[in-house]
Amino acid sequence: MDAPKNHYDTLGVARDATADDIRKAYRRLARKYHPDVSKEADAQSRMREINEAHDVLGNADKRAEYDALTDRIRRGAAMGGGEGFAPPPGWEEGFSFFRSGGPGAGADAPDLGAFFSDLFGAGSASPSGSNARRRAHSAAGEDRHAALEVPLEFALSGGEREIQLQAVEVDASGRPRPVTRTLQVRVPSGVRPGQRIRLAGQGMPGLGGEPAGDLYLEVHIAPHPIYRVDGRDLVMDLPVTPSEAALGAEVEVPLPGGGAGQVKVPPSARAGMKLRLKGRGLGGDLYLVLSIAMPPVDSAAVRAAYEQLAQATAGFDPRREMGARNRAATAI
């Protein structure tokens, strides 16, 4: 049997990688392959694989189920152990490794191997084999869960989106077969990461004439070169010059979804200070985190200005408070 995709190889991490290792690897690859900034020819497909791997390995419950599944396949006992059995190609691409109940299902989550083994059989086609048992069995189709990644701009505006998922359908003779489903999904404006969209009847097929389950799409926001998603809010780093930070200024900033706006930087602003633009997030706000961008010393005039500033602020020691805190800690 073909094993599911090796998500560890996709992210370039070891199987025993920590959650922090996985997060760092994802960020590094996202900076390299995000279609908005990458010059790689296969950036879009690579980014899709990277997001899929992070969706599984970045969640402790999904990762545990994924590891258990791949271990069973390596032992040759996965999916019921029948040599004639193979799940539909790419079945793991669209669906996450958990059933109804979500990622927290834990030990109560049903065994996917047993499910596919029961659905496809273990190679026996005789009336006394698993096919006969399958025909005699009836059960409503189970709900399925999948990840739906959308760009930030699309999440802000909402609209129709076409997706393709590998799935299983039962033909007229009652035999299951792998198919590629093309679905139209209505994404509401301001959708947030983790929000779920329900598609009725698009889950696993029922047995014995019973109805199909539902498909739940968990929304993920694709990495953006400027904005970071924090729940309902967006966060952006805003560089300002030393003079803008010291004296205050009104600067132009790009706005999510397009366009630009003006924001006031207060006098005596410091790096790390947050400015808020109300209502510019995903139903929340846009926060601008100030950073001080130092002009390069690339001319005699700039050097002279720095020298003059050094003379005017000779009594200012930015490390004085650091030393006081260190002495206090040492005295304890």
CSV table of C-alpha atoms in Angstrom, one decimal:
chain,number,residue,atom,x,y,z
A,1,MET,CA,0.0,0.0,0.0
A,2,ASP,CA,1.2,3.5,-0.7
A,3,ALA,CA,1.8,5.5,2.4
A,4,PRO,CA,0.3,9.0,2.8
A,5,LYS,CA,2.5,12.0,1.9
A,6,ASN,CA,5.5,12.4,4.1
A,7,HIS,CA,4.7,15.7,5.7
A,8,TYR,CA,8.0,15.6,7.7
A,9,ASP,CA,10.0,15.6,4.5
A,10,THR,CA,7.9,18.4,3.1
A,11,LEU,CA,8.8,20.7,6.0
A,12,GLY,CA,12.4,19.3,6.2
A,13,VAL,CA,12.1,18.3,9.8
A,14,ALA,CA,12.8,15.0,11.7
A,15,ARG,CA,9.9,12.8,12.9
A,16,ASP,CA,10.8,13.7,16.5
A,17,ALA,CA,10.8,17.5,15.7
A,18,THR,CA,9.4,19.7,18.4
A,19,ALA,CA,6.4,22.0,17.8
A,20,ASP,CA,8.8,24.9,17.8
A,21,ASP,CA,10.9,23.2,15.1
A,22,ILE,CA,7.9,22.7,13.0
A,23,ARG,CA,6.7,26.3,13.4
A,24,LYS,CA,10.1,27.6,12.5
A,25,ALA,CA,10.4,25.3,9.4
A,26,TYR,CA,7.0,26.4,8.2
A,27,ARG,CA,7.8,30.1,8.5
A,28,ARG,CA,11.1,29.7,6.7
A,29,LEU,CA,9.5,27.8,3.8
A,30,ALA,CA,6.6,30.2,3.7
A,31,ARG,CA,9.0,33.2,3.3
A,32,LYS,CA,10.6,31.3,0.4
A,33,TYR,CA,7.6,29.9,-1.5
A,34,HIS,CA,4.7,32.2,-0.8
A,35,PRO,CA,3.4,33.1,-4.4
A,36,ASP,CA,3.3,36.8,-3.5
A,37,VAL,CA,7.0,37.0,-2.9
A,38,SER,CA,8.6,33.9,-4.4
A,39,LYS,CA,10.3,33.7,-7.8
A,40,GLU,CA,10.3,29.9,-7.8
A,41,ALA,CA,8.5,28.3,-10.7
A,42,ASP,CA,6.7,25.8,-8.5
A,43,ALA,CA,5.9,28.3,-5.7
A,44,GLN,CA,2.2,27.8,-5.7
A,45,SER,CA,2.2,24.0,-5.6
A,46,ARG,CA,5.0,23.9,-3.1
A,47,MET,CA,3.2,26.4,-0.8
A,48,ARG,CA,0.1,24.2,-1.0
A,49,GLU,CA,2.1,21.1,0.1
A,50,ILE,CA,3.8,23.2,2.9
A,51,ASN,CA,0.4,24.4,4.2
A,52,GLU,CA,-1.0,20.9,4.1
A,53,ALA,CA,2.0,19.5,6.0
A,54,HIS,CA,1.8,22.3,8.6
A,55,ASP,CA,-2.0,21.8,9.0
A,56,VAL,CA,-1.3,18.2,10.1
A,57,LEU,CA,2.0,18.5,12.0
A,58,GLY,CA,1.2,21.8,13.6
A,59,ASN,CA,-1.8,20.4,15.4
A,60,ALA,CA,-0.9,17.9,18.2
A,61,ASP,CA,-4.0,15.7,17.8
A,62,LYS,CA,-3.8,15.6,14.0
A,63,ARG,CA,-0.1,14.8,14.2
A,64,ALA,CA,-0.6,11.9,16.6
A,65,GLU,CA,-3.3,10.4,14.3
A,66,TYR,CA,-1.0,10.9,11.3
A,67,ASP,CA,1.9,9.2,13.0
A,68,ALA,CA,-0.3,6.3,14.1
A,69,LEU,CA,-1.6,5.9,10.6
A,70,THR,CA,1.8,5.9,8.9
A,71,ASP,CA,3.1,3.5,11.6
A,72,ARG,CA,0.3,1.0,10.8
A,73,ILE,CA,1.0,1.2,7.1
A,74,ARG,CA,4.7,0.6,7.6
A,75,ARG,CA,3.9,-2.5,9.6
A,76,GLY,CA,1.8,-3.8,6.7
A,77,ALA,CA,-1.3,-4.0,8.9
A,78,ALA,CA,-2.9,-0.8,8.1
A,79,MET,CA,-6.4,-0.6,6.7
A,80,GLY,CA,-7.4,-4.1,7.7
A,81,GLY,CA,-4.2,-5.7,6.4
A,82,GLY,CA,-5.6,-7.2,3.2
A,83,GLU,CA,-3.1,-7.3,0.4
A,84,GLY,CA,-5.9,-6.5,-2.1
A,85,PHE,CA,-6.9,-3.3,-0.3
A,86,ALA,CA,-5.7,0.2,-1.2
A,87,PRO,CA,-7.4,3.5,-0.3
A,88,PRO,CA,-8.3,5.8,-3.1
A,89,PRO,CA,-5.2,7.6,-4.4
A,90,GLY,CA,-4.7,11.0,-2.7
A,91,TRP,CA,-7.5,10.4,-0.2
A,92,GLU,CA,-5.4,12.0,2.5
A,93,GLU,CA,-5.0,15.3,0.6
A,94,GLY,CA,-8.4,16.7,1.1
A,95,PHE,CA,-9.4,15.2,4.5
A,96,SER,CA,-7.7,15.7,7.8
A,97,PHE,CA,-7.0,12.7,10.0
A,98,PHE,CA,-10.0,13.0,12.3
A,99,ARG,CA,-13.8,12.4,12.1
A,100,SER,CA,-16.8,14.1,13.6
A,101,GLY,CA,-15.9,15.4,17.0
A,102,GLY,CA,-12.9,17.4,15.6
A,103,PRO,CA,-9.2,17.3,16.5
A,104,GLY,CA,-9.9,16.8,20.2
A,105,ALA,CA,-11.6,13.4,19.6
A,106,GLY,CA,-8.5,11.7,21.0
A,107,ALA,CA,-8.8,8.1,22.0
A,108,ASP,CA,-12.5,8.1,21.1
A,109,ALA,CA,-11.8,8.8,17.4
A,110,PRO,CA,-12.8,5.8,15.2
A,111,ASP,CA,-10.0,3.9,13.5
A,112,LEU,CA,-9.7,5.1,9.9
A,113,GLY,CA,-8.0,1.9,8.8
A,114,ALA,CA,-10.9,-0.2,10.1
A,115,PHE,CA,-13.3,2.1,8.3
A,116,PHE,CA,-11.7,1.8,4.9
A,117,SER,CA,-11.2,-1.9,5.4
A,118,ASP,CA,-14.9,-2.4,6.1
A,119,LEU,CA,-15.8,-0.2,3.2
A,120,PHE,CA,-13.6,-1.7,0.6
A,121,GLY,CA,-13.2,-5.2,2.0
A,122,ALA,CA,-10.0,-7.2,2.4
A,123,GLY,CA,-10.0,-8.8,-1.0
A,124,SER,CA,-12.8,-11.3,-0.6
A,125,ALA,CA,-15.7,-11.1,-3.1
A,126,SER,CA,-17.5,-14.2,-2.0
A,127,PRO,CA,-21.1,-14.0,-0.5
A,128,SER,CA,-19.6,-15.2,2.8
A,129,GLY,CA,-16.8,-12.6,2.8
A,130,SER,CA,-16.6,-9.0,3.7
A,131,ASN,CA,-18.6,-7.9,0.7
A,132,ALA,CA,-21.7,-9.8,1.9
A,133,ARG,CA,-21.3,-8.3,5.4
A,134,ARG,CA,-21.0,-4.8,3.8
A,135,ARG,CA,-24.2,-5.3,1.8
A,136,ALA,CA,-26.0,-6.4,4.9
A,137,HIS,CA,-24.8,-3.4,6.9
A,138,SER,CA,-26.5,0.0,6.8
A,139,ALA,CA,-25.2,3.1,8.4
A,140,ALA,CA,-25.4,6.9,7.8
A,141,GLY,CA,-22.3,8.4,6.3
A,142,GLU,CA,-19.9,9.9,8.6
A,143,ASP,CA,-18.9,13.6,8.7
A,144,ARG,CA,-15.6,14.5,7.3
A,145,HIS,CA,-13.2,17.5,8.0
A,146,ALA,CA,-10.9,19.2,5.6
A,147,ALA,CA,-8.8,22.4,5.6
A,148,LEU,CA,-9.7,25.3,3.3
A,149,GLU,CA,-6.9,27.8,2.8
A,150,VAL,CA,-7.9,31.2,1.4
A,151,PRO,CA,-5.8,34.4,0.8
A,152,LEU,CA,-6.3,37.2,3.3
A,153,GLU,CA,-7.9,39.5,0.7
A,154,PHE,CA,-10.4,36.8,-0.1
A,155,ALA,CA,-11.2,36.3,3.6
A,156,LEU,CA,-11.9,40.0,3.9
A,157,SER,CA,-14.2,40.2,0.9
A,158,GLY,CA,-15.7,36.7,0.9
A,159,GLY,CA,-17.3,35.1,-2.2
A,160,GLU,CA,-17.5,31.8,-4.1
A,161,ARG,CA,-14.5,29.5,-4.2
A,162,GLU,CA,-14.1,26.3,-6.1
A,163,ILE,CA,-12.3,23.4,-4.4
A,164,GLN,CA,-11.4,19.8,-5.4
A,165,LEU,CA,-11.3,17.0,-2.9
A,166,GLN,CA,-10.5,13.3,-3.3
A,167,ALA,CA,-13.4,11.3,-2.0
A,168,VAL,CA,-15.3,8.0,-2.1
A,169,GLU,CA,-18.6,7.4,-3.8
A,170,VAL,CA,-20.8,4.3,-4.2
A,171,ASP,CA,-21.7,3.4,-7.7
A,172,ALA,CA,-25.0,1.8,-9.0
A,173,SER,CA,-23.8,-1.7,-8.1
A,174,GLY,CA,-23.0,-0.7,-4.5
A,175,ARG,CA,-19.3,-0.7,-5.0
A,176,PRO,CA,-17.2,2.2,-3.6
A,177,ARG,CA,-14.9,4.0,-6.0
A,178,PRO,CA,-12.5,6.9,-5.7
A,179,VAL,CA,-13.6,10.2,-7.3
A,180,THR,CA,-12.5,13.8,-7.5
A,181,ARG,CA,-15.2,16.2,-6.3
A,182,THR,CA,-15.4,19.7,-7.5
A,183,LEU,CA,-17.4,21.8,-5.0
A,184,GLN,CA,-18.4,25.5,-4.9
A,185,VAL,CA,-18.0,27.0,-1.4
A,186,ARG,CA,-19.5,30.2,-0.3
A,187,VAL,CA,-17.0,31.9,2.0
A,188,PRO,CA,-18.5,34.7,4.2
A,189,SER,CA,-16.7,38.1,4.3
A,190,GLY,CA,-14.5,38.5,7.4
A,191,VAL,CA,-14.1,34.7,7.9
A,192,ARG,CA,-11.6,34.0,10.7
A,193,PRO,CA,-9.0,31.2,11.0
A,194,GLY,CA,-10.5,28.1,12.6
A,195,GLN,CA,-14.1,29.0,11.5
A,196,ARG,CA,-15.9,26.1,10.0
A,197,ILE,CA,-18.1,26.0,6.9
A,198,ARG,CA,-20.6,23.1,6.6
A,199,LEU,CA,-21.4,21.5,3.3
A,200,ALA,CA,-24.4,19.2,3.9
A,201,GLY,CA,-24.3,15.8,2.3
A,202,GLN,CA,-20.7,16.1,1.1
A,203,GLY,CA,-19.1,13.8,3.7
A,204,MET,CA,-18.6,10.0,3.5
A,205,PRO,CA,-21.4,8.1,1.7
A,206,GLY,CA,-23.9,6.1,3.7
A,207,LEU,CA,-24.2,2.4,3.5
A,208,GLY,CA,-27.4,0.5,2.7
A,209,GLY,CA,-29.2,3.5,1.3
A,210,GLU,CA,-28.5,5.7,4.3
A,211,PRO,CA,-27.7,9.4,3.8
A,212,ALA,CA,-24.2,10.8,3.4
A,213,GLY,CA,-22.5,12.7,6.1
A,214,ASP,CA,-21.5,16.4,6.0
A,215,LEU,CA,-18.2,18.0,5.1
A,216,TYR,CA,-16.8,20.6,7.4
A,217,LEU,CA,-14.2,22.9,6.1
A,218,GLU,CA,-11.9,24.6,8.6
A,219,VAL,CA,-10.7,27.9,7.3
A,220,HIS,CA,-7.0,28.7,7.2
A,221,ILE,CA,-5.6,32.1,6.1
A,222,ALA,CA,-2.6,31.8,3.8
A,223,PRO,CA,0.6,33.5,5.0
A,224,HIS,CA,0.7,37.2,3.9
A,225,PRO,CA,3.9,39.2,3.2
A,226,ILE,CA,2.7,42.1,5.3
A,227,TYR,CA,-0.1,41.2,7.7
A,228,ARG,CA,-0.3,38.6,10.4
A,229,VAL,CA,-3.6,37.1,11.7
A,230,ASP,CA,-4.3,37.2,15.4
A,231,GLY,CA,-7.8,35.9,15.9
A,232,ARG,CA,-10.1,38.6,14.6
A,233,ASP,CA,-7.3,41.2,14.4
A,234,LEU,CA,-4.5,41.8,11.9
A,235,VAL,CA,-1.0,42.9,12.9
A,236,MET,CA,1.5,44.7,10.7
A,237,ASP,CA,5.0,46.0,11.5
A,238,LEU,CA,5.3,49.7,10.7
A,239,PRO,CA,8.9,51.1,10.4
A,240,VAL,CA,9.4,54.8,11.2
A,241,THR,CA,12.5,57.0,11.1
A,242,PRO,CA,14.1,58.2,14.3
A,243,SER,CA,12.9,61.7,13.7
A,244,GLU,CA,9.3,60.5,13.1
A,245,ALA,CA,9.4,58.5,16.3
A,246,ALA,CA,10.9,61.3,18.4
A,247,LEU,CA,8.9,64.3,17.0
A,248,GLY,CA,5.7,62.6,15.9
A,249,ALA,CA,4.5,62.4,12.3
A,250,GLU,CA,1.6,61.4,10.1
A,251,VAL,CA,2.6,58.5,7.8
A,252,GLU,CA,0.9,56.5,5.1
A,253,VAL,CA,0.2,52.8,5.6
A,254,PRO,CA,-1.2,50.1,3.2
A,255,LEU,CA,-4.6,48.9,4.3
A,256,PRO,CA,-5.8,45.3,4.1
A,257,GLY,CA,-7.8,44.6,1.0
A,258,GLY,CA,-6.2,47.5,-0.9
A,259,GLY,CA,-5.7,51.2,-0.7
A,260,ALA,CA,-3.8,53.3,1.9
A,261,GLY,CA,-4.6,55.3,5.0
A,262,GLN,CA,-3.0,57.9,7.2
A,263,VAL,CA,-1.9,57.2,10.8
A,264,LYS,CA,-0.5,59.5,13.4
A,265,VAL,CA,2.7,58.5,15.2
A,266,PRO,CA,2.8,60.3,18.6
A,267,PRO,CA,5.9,62.2,19.8
A,268,SER,CA,8.4,60.1,21.8
A,269,ALA,CA,7.1,56.9,20.2
A,270,ARG,CA,9.2,53.8,21.0
A,271,ALA,CA,9.8,50.6,19.2
A,272,GLY,CA,7.2,48.0,20.0
A,273,MET,CA,4.5,50.6,20.6
A,274,LYS,CA,1.1,49.6,19.0
A,275,LEU,CA,-1.2,51.9,17.1
A,276,ARG,CA,-4.7,50.7,16.3
A,277,LEU,CA,-6.8,51.2,13.2
A,278,LYS,CA,-10.3,50.3,14.4
A,279,GLY,CA,-12.4,48.0,12.2
A,280,ARG,CA,-9.6,47.1,9.7
A,281,GLY,CA,-9.2,43.4,10.8
A,282,LEU,CA,-11.2,40.3,10.2
A,283,GLY,CA,-14.1,41.7,12.2
A,284,GLY,CA,-11.6,43.2,14.6
A,285,ASP,CA,-8.9,45.8,14.3
A,286,LEU,CA,-5.5,46.4,12.6
A,287,TYR,CA,-2.6,46.9,14.9
A,288,LEU,CA,0.6,48.6,13.8
A,289,VAL,CA,3.7,47.6,15.7
A,290,LEU,CA,6.3,50.4,15.5
A,291,SER,CA,9.9,49.7,14.7
A,292,ILE,CA,12.7,52.2,14.3
A,293,ALA,CA,14.5,52.2,10.9
A,294,MET,CA,17.9,53.8,11.2
A,295,PRO,CA,19.0,55.8,8.1
A,296,PRO,CA,22.3,54.4,6.7
A,297,VAL,CA,25.4,56.5,7.1
A,298,ASP,CA,25.9,56.9,3.3
A,299,SER,CA,26.8,60.6,3.1
A,300,ALA,CA,28.8,63.2,4.9
A,301,ALA,CA,25.6,65.1,5.7
A,302,VAL,CA,24.0,62.1,7.4
A,303,ARG,CA,27.2,61.4,9.4
A,304,ALA,CA,27.3,65.0,10.5
A,305,ALA,CA,23.7,64.8,11.6
A,306,TYR,CA,24.4,61.7,13.7
A,307,GLU,CA,27.5,63.3,15.3
A,308,GLN,CA,25.4,66.4,16.2
A,309,LEU,CA,22.7,64.1,17.7
A,310,ALA,CA,25.3,62.3,19.7
A,311,GLN,CA,26.6,65.5,21.1
A,312,ALA,CA,23.1,66.8,21.9
A,313,THR,CA,22.2,63.6,23.7
A,314,ALA,CA,25.5,62.9,25.5
A,315,GLY,CA,23.8,62.4,28.8
A,316,PHE,CA,21.4,59.8,27.5
A,317,ASP,CA,22.3,56.2,28.3
A,318,PRO,CA,19.8,53.7,27.0
A,319,ARG,CA,21.5,50.9,28.9
A,320,ARG,CA,21.4,52.6,32.3
A,321,GLU,CA,18.1,50.9,33.2
A,322,MET,CA,19.4,47.5,32.1
A,323,GLY,CA,22.3,47.8,34.4
A,324,ALA,CA,20.1,48.8,37.4
A,325,ARG,CA,17.8,45.8,36.8
A,326,ASN,CA,20.8,43.5,36.6
A,327,ARG,CA,22.2,44.8,39.9
A,328,ALA,CA,18.9,44.4,41.6
A,329,ALA,CA,18.6,40.8,40.4
A,330,THR,CA,22.1,40.0,41.5
A,331,ALA,CA,21.4,41.3,45.0
A,332,ILE,CA,18.4,39.0,45.5
